[in-house]
């Protein structure tokens, strides 16, 4: 017995010693692992570059080939081929039959002097107006300015467009994702585009915007044909216009805003005189043709030749540079320069030197891709040579070697003004060190290691649309297995998933705290609610309140509010709210989630909508995904329960454009119906681009719209009506607003469909009255608009009377005006011509849309909350958006309105309250939220 006890004691002691040592070993191991991984040391974390706001990037920094726009592609399935020019046939036609119509402009009309006025284009609506203006011209002049220092591939920062009346400077950074609006005018063979030396511009426009120029007149080519002594723009400006220009300005940082006066002047000058010069050159070309026409032996046709050479440029296609290994060509040119004796000093151990040059060039190239920088910004060729010669061993040594090398650069050289060593080298000097010390292995081994250090799980550098595919493509193929094991990940898929999840968070999460926790007090000092800064300002601005506290700010109302929290028996609104995920408590990122889907909520009676802040909660992406999936599933359940499909089918009465829902006995509505989203997208594409569409696409889209109209033939009016199918008047108004169209300028509809209709399609125009074509059927449209505008104005005026109910003036309400706003999103028109033609997914991003670039499909877009079907996992890195019946759930069709109307009819407002409770229940059951603010309640009553 004693013995046994003794044994137990010993065993226990051993066990606990073992446990303790395991614990410590684990601690030690964990600490070591932490040390090995560089955390947040990259200089980019404290820098913001304008291109990070771009949502759609056609050319990323990976080595994958550039995808050109493919007109022939059957929308979703076919990948665009990079080998054919989408407008090849149009361009070759023009080469034989030039359309240089600008020559008809009377030269006297032309404003050859440049006055002070120009148009700065920085909003989408201004851009649409510009597109409209240009479409009415026979010719316009274009130039672009690029930024290339702080970008790997470079990007267009400014587009200068001049008509004979006006100079437009288009802010291509602010409008990066919208520039596609100009695609049709650039591709229109009937409009001549005048450039000077267009070689660069043509491919840059393809790279950044999928803009393809059809019908080009290049003044430099005209100079060639005319055998001018020079063909620079400076020469032409001097000779024809007597204008001097300082070409040094082309090297300015064109990202800067506002542009300096000098830069504006330079940019305008590059385009302003082009039309005039083109006219002069054209006259000379014609003159030559006349002179030579007398001698029939000479076949040289000047005008034709200038046009041919110009349009040859248009046929060029943008392509990314391909190298045997990253940095190969830079290494080659450095080494050949050294061999040619340009380098100074003897090189000892030549092969080691060459090897180091190649490695440093490869590393520089990879770092440039990861950080979206030019290679010259990262490390100069001189520094690479110096490092490879000297093989420094310490950090200080590395730095001083680089500084010395850069100091020796000719001071007239532009790059001498760059920081040396670059911030990148400073934050990643360990790489340089290890590379020089030969610790990173062979070239092909160190890529994945470096990449994983930068972008892999726990990598040090920010992930973006520019480098995301880099990680997906390069690293996963080769050494990832090894590396990911080191990082505790079992397989590359997990690594990829984690990486894309991070990208998703970066793109979609709220960029600043949602809850500002500003306070509003009643005039008796009682706390009424918490809210954001905007709302405080709203009251202060109108002298309805006075500021009573600064940090965080608080105001006291100067009038007696209608509602008090205690009246409502709910303390939810007088709680300060934490900026964390209500599901799991995650505080580093969060997105807004609408517990009650907008497609229903927007149709609630106004007074039942007021408590929106209760039903908008913050969720991290993981909880968001769970909640969203549950909501989509529940929507389907409701569709079944009410017998109201999530799809639209047909119209009984064209004048009312009312929509019948499928009857309750038919559950097979997916087959016969069409989603409102699909319908609107198809209609929009047909209206905008019908004439330019390939027949198969035209037919396909026509079928979609016809399905909606019960299979009958459709007219232009039908298309116009389909644009707003399933939208409430309010939604239409929002759409209009978004488009930036005022009441005076109704949506312009291209009256051109008839032309094409006689052959392939069933589209017929029923408008024989020409006045109707010019002034499309927008009367019911405008009526809606004025109606709602009036209501809103009225509300604003009477605001204090019936709307100043405190429960609605709270944080997390995502609208601007605290009084008249309502909680819904309308399809934005951030979609471009390309989107319209190319995908069914263009309107998926109904809300603040974002484009996440995907490794396999860089046009995938997704957006949080009820906008993307959750079964398409949004960030698993390999979900191409297929034409998918699930997509059809995404539009705000009539389903929501019909459900809400039914509830109101049958159960009244109490029904709506219960309906809200059901949604909250769905949310709670799906997410099991543990961090809901105090007072949040499934039963929450208004
Ligand atoms: P430009 O139309 O002549 O003003 O040139 C258009 C763009 O090309 C400029 O914004 C520059 O980004 C680039 N570029 C052209 N030539 C040079 C050069 N010699 N040095 C640097 N950048 C240039
Ligand atoms: Zn970095
Ligand atoms: Mn220029």
PDB file of C-alpha atoms and ligand atoms in Angstrom, residues 143-148 160 201 204 247 250-251 254 266 270, ligand 1:
ATOM      1  CA  UNK A 143      -2.954  62.779 -74.832  1.00  0.00           C
ATOM      2  CA  UNK A 144      -2.232  60.957 -71.590  1.00  0.00           C
ATOM      3  CA  UNK A 145       0.207  61.384 -68.733  1.00  0.00           C
ATOM      4  CA  UNK A 146       1.552  58.341 -66.971  1.00  0.00           C
ATOM      5  CA  UNK A 147       2.980  57.679 -63.592  1.00  0.00           C
ATOM      6  CA  UNK A 148       5.723  55.087 -63.493  1.00  0.00           C
ATOM      7  CA  UNK A 160      -6.258  65.212 -71.789  1.00  0.00           C
ATOM      8  CA  UNK A 201      -0.926  55.970 -75.202  1.00  0.00           C
ATOM      9  CA  UNK A 204      -1.615  52.285 -71.908  1.00  0.00           C
ATOM     10  CA  UNK A 247       8.976  68.819 -72.285  1.00  0.00           C
ATOM     11  CA  UNK A 250       6.421  65.119 -68.734  1.00  0.00           C
ATOM     12  CA  UNK A 251       8.588  63.700 -65.946  1.00  0.00           C
ATOM     13  CA  UNK A 254       1.342  63.292 -62.400  1.00  0.00           C
ATOM     14  CA  UNK A 266       1.692  71.615 -70.050  1.00  0.00           C
ATOM     15  CA  UNK A 270      -0.165  68.620 -75.374  1.00  0.00           C
TER      16      UNK A 270
HETATM   17  P1  LIG B   1       3.922  63.208 -73.103  1.00  0.00           P
HETATM   18  O1  LIG B   1       2.620  62.912 -73.782  1.00  0.00           O
HETATM   19  O2  LIG B   1       5.036  63.501 -74.024  1.00  0.00           O
HETATM   20  O3  LIG B   1       3.712  64.265 -72.064  1.00  0.00           O
HETATM   21  O4  LIG B   1       4.337  61.874 -72.352  1.00  0.00           O
HETATM   22  C1  LIG B   1       3.381  61.077 -71.769  1.00  0.00           C
HETATM   23  C2  LIG B   1       3.933  60.312 -70.600  1.00  0.00           C
HETATM   24  O5  LIG B   1       5.024  59.496 -71.025  1.00  0.00           O
HETATM   25  C3  LIG B   1       4.498  61.160 -69.496  1.00  0.00           C
HETATM   26  O6  LIG B   1       3.519  61.439 -68.509  1.00  0.00           O
HETATM   27  C4  LIG B   1       5.591  60.307 -68.906  1.00  0.00           C
HETATM   28  O7  LIG B   1       5.058  59.481 -67.894  1.00  0.00           O
HETATM   29  C5  LIG B   1       6.024  59.431 -70.038  1.00  0.00           C
HETATM   30  N1  LIG B   1       7.286  59.887 -70.628  1.00  0.00           N
HETATM   31  C6  LIG B   1       7.490  60.174 -71.915  1.00  0.00           C
HETATM   32  N2  LIG B   1       8.754  60.510 -72.127  1.00  0.00           N
HETATM   33  C7  LIG B   1       9.407  60.452 -70.969  1.00  0.00           C
HETATM   34  C8  LIG B   1      10.759  60.669 -70.525  1.00  0.00           C
HETATM   35  N3  LIG B   1      11.711  61.055 -71.357  1.00  0.00           N
HETATM   36  N4  LIG B   1      11.034  60.487 -69.234  1.00  0.00           N
HETATM   37  C9  LIG B   1      10.092  60.109 -68.374  1.00  0.00           C
HETATM   38  N5  LIG B   1       8.830  59.895 -68.717  1.00  0.00           N
HETATM   39  C10 LIG B   1       8.471  60.048 -69.997  1.00  0.00           C
END
